[in-house]
Short mmCIF file of N, CA and C and ligand atoms in Angstrom, two decimals:
data_model
loop_
_atom_site.label_atom_id
_atom_site.label_comp_id
_atom_site.label_asym_id
_atom_site.label_seq_id
_atom_site.Cartn_x
_atom_site.Cartn_y
_atom_site.Cartn_z
N MET A 1 -51.66 -13.79 -3.41
CA MET A 1 -51.75 -12.56 -2.62
C MET A 1 -50.88 -12.69 -1.39
N GLY A 2 -50.12 -11.66 -1.13
CA GLY A 2 -49.25 -11.71 0.04
C GLY A 2 -49.16 -10.38 0.74
N ASP A 3 -48.34 -10.34 1.74
CA ASP A 3 -48.10 -9.12 2.49
C ASP A 3 -46.63 -8.77 2.44
N ALA A 4 -46.36 -7.50 2.44
CA ALA A 4 -44.96 -7.05 2.52
C ALA A 4 -44.82 -6.25 3.80
N TYR A 5 -43.83 -6.60 4.59
CA TYR A 5 -43.60 -5.93 5.85
C TYR A 5 -42.33 -5.11 5.75
N ALA A 6 -42.46 -3.85 6.08
CA ALA A 6 -41.30 -2.96 6.00
C ALA A 6 -40.54 -2.96 7.32
N TYR A 7 -39.24 -3.02 7.20
CA TYR A 7 -38.37 -2.88 8.36
C TYR A 7 -37.41 -1.75 8.08
N LYS A 8 -37.17 -0.97 9.10
CA LYS A 8 -36.27 0.14 8.93
C LYS A 8 -35.28 0.19 10.09
N CYS A 9 -34.04 0.44 9.77
CA CYS A 9 -33.02 0.53 10.81
C CYS A 9 -33.06 1.92 11.44
N GLN A 10 -33.16 1.94 12.76
CA GLN A 10 -33.22 3.20 13.50
C GLN A 10 -31.88 3.91 13.52
N LYS A 11 -30.84 3.16 13.25
CA LYS A 11 -29.49 3.69 13.33
C LYS A 11 -29.02 4.24 11.97
N CYS A 12 -29.05 3.39 10.93
CA CYS A 12 -28.50 3.83 9.64
C CYS A 12 -29.57 4.16 8.60
N GLY A 13 -30.83 3.89 8.91
CA GLY A 13 -31.90 4.26 7.98
C GLY A 13 -32.17 3.26 6.87
N TYR A 14 -31.45 2.14 6.87
CA TYR A 14 -31.67 1.13 5.83
C TYR A 14 -33.08 0.54 5.94
N GLU A 15 -33.72 0.37 4.77
CA GLU A 15 -35.08 -0.15 4.72
C GLU A 15 -35.17 -1.38 3.84
N GLU A 16 -35.95 -2.32 4.27
CA GLU A 16 -36.15 -3.50 3.43
C GLU A 16 -37.56 -4.04 3.63
N TYR A 17 -38.11 -4.61 2.54
CA TYR A 17 -39.43 -5.23 2.62
C TYR A 17 -39.27 -6.74 2.66
N PHE A 18 -40.06 -7.37 3.51
CA PHE A 18 -40.06 -8.83 3.58
C PHE A 18 -41.44 -9.33 3.19
N ASN A 19 -41.44 -10.27 2.29
CA ASN A 19 -42.70 -10.77 1.75
C ASN A 19 -43.15 -12.06 2.42
N GLN A 20 -44.45 -12.16 2.57
CA GLN A 20 -45.02 -13.37 3.13
C GLN A 20 -46.30 -13.67 2.37
N GLY A 21 -46.46 -14.91 1.95
CA GLY A 21 -47.68 -15.29 1.24
C GLY A 21 -47.38 -15.78 -0.16
N HIS A 22 -48.40 -15.76 -0.98
CA HIS A 22 -48.25 -16.29 -2.33
C HIS A 22 -47.93 -15.20 -3.33
N GLY A 23 -47.11 -15.55 -4.30
CA GLY A 23 -46.79 -14.62 -5.37
C GLY A 23 -47.41 -15.08 -6.66
N PHE A 24 -47.05 -14.43 -7.75
CA PHE A 24 -47.62 -14.74 -9.05
C PHE A 24 -47.37 -16.20 -9.44
N LEU A 25 -46.17 -16.68 -9.27
CA LEU A 25 -45.85 -18.06 -9.63
C LEU A 25 -45.62 -18.95 -8.42
N VAL A 26 -45.36 -18.31 -7.29
CA VAL A 26 -45.11 -19.07 -6.08
C VAL A 26 -46.43 -19.29 -5.34
N HIS A 27 -47.05 -20.41 -5.61
CA HIS A 27 -48.34 -20.73 -5.00
C HIS A 27 -48.52 -22.25 -5.11
N PRO A 28 -49.54 -22.79 -4.44
CA PRO A 28 -49.73 -24.24 -4.50
C PRO A 28 -50.05 -24.70 -5.92
N GLN A 29 -49.43 -25.77 -6.35
CA GLN A 29 -49.65 -26.28 -7.70
C GLN A 29 -49.23 -27.75 -7.76
N SER A 30 -49.63 -28.41 -8.83
CA SER A 30 -49.19 -29.80 -8.99
C SER A 30 -47.80 -29.81 -9.60
N VAL A 31 -47.10 -30.91 -9.42
CA VAL A 31 -45.75 -31.02 -9.98
C VAL A 31 -45.79 -30.91 -11.51
N GLN A 32 -46.84 -31.47 -12.11
CA GLN A 32 -46.99 -31.37 -13.57
C GLN A 32 -47.07 -29.90 -14.02
N GLU A 33 -47.88 -29.14 -13.31
CA GLU A 33 -48.00 -27.71 -13.64
C GLU A 33 -46.65 -27.02 -13.53
N TYR A 34 -45.96 -27.32 -12.45
CA TYR A 34 -44.66 -26.70 -12.21
C TYR A 34 -43.67 -27.05 -13.32
N LEU A 35 -43.57 -28.34 -13.64
CA LEU A 35 -42.63 -28.76 -14.67
C LEU A 35 -43.04 -28.22 -16.04
N GLY A 36 -44.35 -28.04 -16.22
CA GLY A 36 -44.89 -27.50 -17.47
C GLY A 36 -44.51 -26.03 -17.69
N LEU A 37 -44.16 -25.35 -16.61
CA LEU A 37 -43.77 -23.93 -16.73
C LEU A 37 -42.42 -23.77 -17.45
N LYS A 38 -41.62 -24.85 -17.39
CA LYS A 38 -40.26 -24.83 -17.95
C LYS A 38 -39.44 -23.68 -17.37
N LYS A 39 -39.66 -23.47 -16.10
CA LYS A 39 -38.94 -22.40 -15.43
C LYS A 39 -38.45 -22.94 -14.11
N GLN A 40 -37.29 -22.49 -13.72
CA GLN A 40 -36.77 -22.90 -12.44
C GLN A 40 -37.08 -21.80 -11.43
N LEU A 41 -38.19 -21.98 -10.72
CA LEU A 41 -38.63 -20.92 -9.80
C LEU A 41 -37.85 -20.91 -8.49
N PHE A 42 -37.42 -22.10 -8.10
CA PHE A 42 -36.83 -22.23 -6.78
C PHE A 42 -35.33 -22.44 -6.88
N HIS A 43 -34.71 -22.56 -5.77
CA HIS A 43 -33.29 -22.87 -5.68
C HIS A 43 -33.00 -24.12 -6.52
N TYR A 44 -31.85 -24.19 -7.18
CA TYR A 44 -31.60 -25.30 -8.09
C TYR A 44 -31.65 -26.67 -7.41
N LYS A 45 -31.26 -26.71 -6.13
CA LYS A 45 -31.29 -28.00 -5.42
C LYS A 45 -32.74 -28.45 -5.21
N THR A 46 -33.61 -27.49 -4.87
CA THR A 46 -35.02 -27.79 -4.70
C THR A 46 -35.62 -28.22 -6.03
N HIS A 47 -35.27 -27.49 -7.07
CA HIS A 47 -35.76 -27.79 -8.41
C HIS A 47 -35.37 -29.22 -8.82
N ASN A 48 -34.09 -29.56 -8.64
CA ASN A 48 -33.62 -30.89 -9.00
C ASN A 48 -34.30 -31.99 -8.17
N LYS A 49 -34.56 -31.66 -6.92
CA LYS A 49 -35.25 -32.60 -6.03
C LYS A 49 -36.67 -32.86 -6.56
N ILE A 50 -37.35 -31.80 -6.95
CA ILE A 50 -38.71 -31.94 -7.48
C ILE A 50 -38.70 -32.82 -8.74
N VAL A 51 -37.73 -32.56 -9.62
CA VAL A 51 -37.63 -33.33 -10.86
C VAL A 51 -37.39 -34.81 -10.53
N SER A 52 -36.47 -35.10 -9.61
CA SER A 52 -36.19 -36.51 -9.31
C SER A 52 -37.35 -37.18 -8.58
N LEU A 53 -38.03 -36.45 -7.69
CA LEU A 53 -39.19 -37.03 -6.99
C LEU A 53 -40.32 -37.33 -7.96
N SER A 54 -40.47 -36.48 -8.98
CA SER A 54 -41.57 -36.67 -9.93
C SER A 54 -41.37 -37.91 -10.78
N LYS A 55 -40.12 -38.37 -10.89
CA LYS A 55 -39.85 -39.58 -11.65
C LYS A 55 -40.21 -40.84 -10.87
N GLU A 56 -40.17 -40.71 -9.54
CA GLU A 56 -40.44 -41.87 -8.69
C GLU A 56 -41.87 -41.91 -8.17
N ASN A 57 -42.55 -40.78 -8.22
CA ASN A 57 -43.88 -40.69 -7.64
C ASN A 57 -44.87 -40.06 -8.61
N GLU A 58 -46.11 -40.49 -8.47
CA GLU A 58 -47.16 -39.87 -9.28
C GLU A 58 -47.97 -38.89 -8.45
N SER A 59 -48.66 -38.03 -9.14
CA SER A 59 -49.57 -37.03 -8.56
C SER A 59 -49.04 -36.34 -7.30
N LEU A 60 -47.89 -35.74 -7.43
CA LEU A 60 -47.34 -34.95 -6.34
C LEU A 60 -47.86 -33.54 -6.44
N ARG A 61 -47.94 -32.88 -5.28
CA ARG A 61 -48.32 -31.48 -5.29
C ARG A 61 -47.25 -30.66 -4.59
N ILE A 62 -47.19 -29.41 -5.00
CA ILE A 62 -46.21 -28.50 -4.41
C ILE A 62 -46.97 -27.41 -3.66
N LYS A 63 -46.51 -27.15 -2.47
CA LYS A 63 -47.07 -26.04 -1.71
C LYS A 63 -45.93 -25.03 -1.62
N ALA A 64 -46.12 -23.88 -2.16
CA ALA A 64 -45.03 -22.90 -2.13
C ALA A 64 -45.57 -21.55 -1.69
N ALA A 65 -44.81 -20.89 -0.86
CA ALA A 65 -45.19 -19.56 -0.40
C ALA A 65 -43.96 -18.86 0.17
N PHE A 66 -43.98 -17.56 0.12
CA PHE A 66 -42.90 -16.80 0.75
C PHE A 66 -43.13 -16.80 2.25
N GLN A 67 -42.05 -17.05 2.97
CA GLN A 67 -42.11 -17.04 4.42
C GLN A 67 -40.95 -16.21 4.93
N ILE A 68 -41.12 -15.70 6.13
CA ILE A 68 -40.04 -14.91 6.71
C ILE A 68 -39.30 -15.76 7.75
N TYR A 69 -37.99 -15.80 7.57
CA TYR A 69 -37.13 -16.62 8.42
C TYR A 69 -36.16 -15.72 9.17
N MET A 70 -35.68 -16.23 10.28
CA MET A 70 -34.67 -15.48 11.01
C MET A 70 -33.57 -16.43 11.45
N CYS A 71 -32.35 -15.94 11.42
CA CYS A 71 -31.24 -16.72 11.94
C CYS A 71 -31.26 -16.59 13.46
N PRO A 72 -31.34 -17.71 14.19
CA PRO A 72 -31.40 -17.64 15.66
C PRO A 72 -30.11 -17.09 16.28
N HIS A 73 -29.04 -17.15 15.53
CA HIS A 73 -27.75 -16.67 16.03
C HIS A 73 -27.55 -15.18 15.72
N CYS A 74 -27.66 -14.80 14.47
CA CYS A 74 -27.40 -13.40 14.06
C CYS A 74 -28.64 -12.50 14.14
N GLN A 75 -29.80 -13.11 14.19
CA GLN A 75 -31.07 -12.38 14.14
C GLN A 75 -31.24 -11.54 12.87
N LEU A 76 -30.69 -12.06 11.79
CA LEU A 76 -30.90 -11.44 10.49
C LEU A 76 -32.19 -12.02 9.90
N LEU A 77 -32.92 -11.19 9.18
CA LEU A 77 -34.18 -11.65 8.57
C LEU A 77 -33.98 -12.00 7.10
N TYR A 78 -34.76 -12.97 6.66
CA TYR A 78 -34.72 -13.38 5.26
C TYR A 78 -36.15 -13.68 4.81
N ASP A 79 -36.49 -13.36 3.56
CA ASP A 79 -37.72 -13.95 3.04
C ASP A 79 -37.34 -14.94 1.96
N LYS A 80 -37.93 -16.11 2.05
CA LYS A 80 -37.56 -17.21 1.17
C LYS A 80 -38.82 -17.87 0.65
N ALA A 81 -38.72 -18.43 -0.54
CA ALA A 81 -39.84 -19.21 -1.07
C ALA A 81 -39.74 -20.61 -0.48
N GLU A 82 -40.60 -20.88 0.49
CA GLU A 82 -40.60 -22.19 1.11
C GLU A 82 -41.37 -23.16 0.22
N VAL A 83 -40.77 -24.32 -0.02
CA VAL A 83 -41.39 -25.30 -0.90
C VAL A 83 -41.60 -26.60 -0.14
N LYS A 84 -42.82 -27.10 -0.22
CA LYS A 84 -43.12 -28.42 0.34
C LYS A 84 -43.67 -29.27 -0.79
N VAL A 85 -43.12 -30.48 -0.91
CA VAL A 85 -43.65 -31.39 -1.91
C VAL A 85 -44.40 -32.47 -1.15
N TYR A 86 -45.64 -32.70 -1.52
CA TYR A 86 -46.37 -33.73 -0.80
C TYR A 86 -47.19 -34.63 -1.70
N LYS A 87 -47.40 -35.81 -1.15
CA LYS A 87 -48.14 -36.86 -1.84
C LYS A 87 -49.30 -37.19 -0.92
N GLY A 88 -50.52 -36.99 -1.38
CA GLY A 88 -51.67 -37.13 -0.49
C GLY A 88 -51.52 -36.11 0.62
N ASP A 89 -51.46 -36.57 1.88
CA ASP A 89 -51.23 -35.60 2.95
C ASP A 89 -49.87 -35.80 3.60
N LYS A 90 -48.99 -36.50 2.91
CA LYS A 90 -47.66 -36.75 3.46
C LYS A 90 -46.63 -35.83 2.81
N THR A 91 -45.90 -35.11 3.63
CA THR A 91 -44.85 -34.24 3.11
C THR A 91 -43.62 -35.08 2.81
N ILE A 92 -43.16 -35.05 1.56
CA ILE A 92 -41.97 -35.85 1.25
C ILE A 92 -40.71 -35.02 1.02
N HIS A 93 -40.91 -33.72 0.91
CA HIS A 93 -39.73 -32.85 0.83
C HIS A 93 -40.09 -31.46 1.34
N LYS A 94 -39.16 -30.86 2.05
CA LYS A 94 -39.38 -29.53 2.57
C LYS A 94 -38.07 -28.75 2.44
N SER A 95 -38.15 -27.55 1.92
CA SER A 95 -36.91 -26.79 1.75
C SER A 95 -36.38 -26.28 3.09
N ARG A 96 -35.08 -26.20 3.17
CA ARG A 96 -34.42 -25.67 4.36
C ARG A 96 -33.46 -24.57 3.92
N PHE A 97 -33.26 -23.62 4.77
CA PHE A 97 -32.40 -22.50 4.41
C PHE A 97 -31.35 -22.25 5.47
N ARG A 98 -30.24 -21.71 5.00
CA ARG A 98 -29.17 -21.38 5.93
C ARG A 98 -28.85 -19.89 5.88
N CYS A 99 -28.36 -19.41 6.99
CA CYS A 99 -27.98 -18.01 7.09
C CYS A 99 -26.73 -17.77 6.23
N SER A 100 -26.76 -16.72 5.43
CA SER A 100 -25.61 -16.46 4.56
C SER A 100 -24.43 -15.89 5.35
N ASN A 101 -24.68 -15.49 6.58
CA ASN A 101 -23.64 -14.93 7.42
C ASN A 101 -22.92 -16.00 8.25
N CYS A 102 -23.68 -16.88 8.89
CA CYS A 102 -23.05 -17.85 9.80
C CYS A 102 -23.32 -19.31 9.44
N GLU A 103 -24.11 -19.55 8.37
CA GLU A 103 -24.38 -20.91 7.90
C GLU A 103 -25.29 -21.73 8.82
N ARG A 104 -25.84 -21.12 9.85
CA ARG A 104 -26.76 -21.88 10.70
C ARG A 104 -28.12 -21.99 10.01
N LYS A 105 -28.91 -22.97 10.47
CA LYS A 105 -30.24 -23.16 9.91
C LYS A 105 -31.17 -22.01 10.30
N LEU A 106 -31.92 -21.54 9.33
CA LEU A 106 -32.87 -20.47 9.62
C LEU A 106 -34.14 -21.05 10.21
N LYS A 107 -34.79 -20.24 11.03
CA LYS A 107 -36.06 -20.66 11.62
C LYS A 107 -37.18 -19.78 11.11
N LEU A 108 -38.35 -20.40 10.91
CA LEU A 108 -39.52 -19.62 10.54
C LEU A 108 -39.82 -18.65 11.66
N THR A 109 -40.17 -17.44 11.30
CA THR A 109 -40.44 -16.48 12.35
C THR A 109 -41.83 -15.89 12.20
N ASN A 110 -42.44 -15.56 13.30
CA ASN A 110 -43.75 -14.93 13.28
C ASN A 110 -43.54 -13.42 13.28
N ILE A 111 -43.71 -12.84 12.11
CA ILE A 111 -43.44 -11.42 11.91
C ILE A 111 -44.32 -10.54 12.82
N HIS A 112 -45.49 -11.05 13.18
CA HIS A 112 -46.40 -10.25 14.02
C HIS A 112 -45.90 -10.11 15.45
N ARG A 113 -45.05 -11.05 15.85
CA ARG A 113 -44.54 -11.00 17.21
C ARG A 113 -43.13 -10.42 17.27
N LEU A 114 -42.52 -10.29 16.09
CA LEU A 114 -41.13 -9.86 16.06
C LEU A 114 -41.05 -8.34 16.01
N SER A 115 -40.42 -7.75 17.00
CA SER A 115 -40.34 -6.29 16.97
C SER A 115 -38.96 -5.80 16.53
N LYS A 116 -37.93 -6.55 16.89
CA LYS A 116 -36.57 -6.12 16.57
C LYS A 116 -35.75 -7.22 15.92
N ALA A 117 -34.92 -6.83 14.97
CA ALA A 117 -34.00 -7.79 14.36
C ALA A 117 -32.69 -7.06 14.10
N THR A 118 -31.74 -7.77 13.49
CA THR A 118 -30.45 -7.16 13.21
C THR A 118 -30.45 -6.50 11.84
N CYS A 119 -29.95 -5.31 11.76
CA CYS A 119 -29.83 -4.61 10.48
C CYS A 119 -28.74 -5.30 9.64
N PRO A 120 -29.06 -5.67 8.39
CA PRO A 120 -28.05 -6.35 7.57
C PRO A 120 -26.89 -5.44 7.15
N ILE A 121 -27.05 -4.14 7.28
CA ILE A 121 -26.00 -3.20 6.86
C ILE A 121 -25.07 -2.84 8.01
N CYS A 122 -25.64 -2.30 9.09
CA CYS A 122 -24.76 -1.85 10.19
C CYS A 122 -24.64 -2.88 11.31
N LYS A 123 -25.41 -3.98 11.22
CA LYS A 123 -25.35 -5.09 12.19
C LYS A 123 -25.78 -4.73 13.61
N LYS A 124 -26.46 -3.60 13.76
CA LYS A 124 -26.98 -3.24 15.07
C LYS A 124 -28.39 -3.82 15.21
N LYS A 125 -28.78 -4.08 16.46
CA LYS A 125 -30.11 -4.65 16.67
C LYS A 125 -31.18 -3.55 16.72
N THR A 126 -31.18 -2.73 15.69
CA THR A 126 -32.09 -1.59 15.64
C THR A 126 -32.95 -1.65 14.39
N PHE A 127 -33.15 -2.86 13.88
CA PHE A 127 -33.95 -3.06 12.68
C PHE A 127 -35.38 -3.31 13.14
N LYS A 128 -36.24 -2.31 12.92
CA LYS A 128 -37.58 -2.38 13.49
C LYS A 128 -38.67 -2.31 12.44
N ARG A 129 -39.76 -2.96 12.74
CA ARG A 129 -40.92 -2.96 11.87
C ARG A 129 -41.44 -1.53 11.72
N ASP A 130 -41.68 -1.15 10.46
CA ASP A 130 -42.23 0.17 10.17
C ASP A 130 -43.70 -0.03 9.81
N HIS A 131 -44.57 0.21 10.78
CA HIS A 131 -45.99 -0.07 10.59
C HIS A 131 -46.69 0.84 9.60
N SER A 132 -46.07 1.96 9.27
CA SER A 132 -46.71 2.87 8.32
C SER A 132 -46.58 2.37 6.88
N HIS A 133 -45.76 1.34 6.67
CA HIS A 133 -45.51 0.86 5.32
C HIS A 133 -45.93 -0.58 5.07
N HIS A 134 -47.11 -0.93 5.52
CA HIS A 134 -47.55 -2.30 5.27
C HIS A 134 -48.33 -2.32 3.96
N ILE A 135 -47.84 -3.06 3.00
CA ILE A 135 -48.53 -3.08 1.71
C ILE A 135 -48.94 -4.49 1.30
N LEU A 136 -49.96 -4.57 0.50
CA LEU A 136 -50.40 -5.84 -0.06
C LEU A 136 -49.85 -5.93 -1.47
N TRP A 137 -49.43 -7.09 -1.84
CA TRP A 137 -48.94 -7.27 -3.20
C TRP A 137 -49.58 -8.49 -3.81
N ASP A 138 -49.44 -8.59 -5.11
CA ASP A 138 -50.05 -9.70 -5.80
C ASP A 138 -49.02 -10.47 -6.61
ZN1 ZN B 1 -28.51 -0.22 10.13
ZN1 ZN B 2 -26.64 -16.29 11.13
#
């Protein structure tokens, strides 16, 4: 179960939904369950990392959820499936993302505190949360 947050550009009218939370397949699971799916849910580098870690370690678990990230430089928003691989309570791998515009590292953002971001279409800082369109998804 997750939340979708609508953002709308005040200038050009562009709208986009950003997801946060768990999806149908993106949720906490064991590495065995994940590999048993025979599906590559995540970025290929993350997927390959999980496969190689599972060969060296036993009983690993995956924590996966959609998170909203922002580029600290461009202030563009992204929703990404964040993946953490852990053994016991130790995190041994964590996914990282880069901005497709400037290649800088993205930072996790608190959508509840974020009022304005950059519109991906017109690049103006008029991309605002549309509170009338908050939906729950599964
Ligand atoms: Zn715009
Ligand atoms: Zn950027």
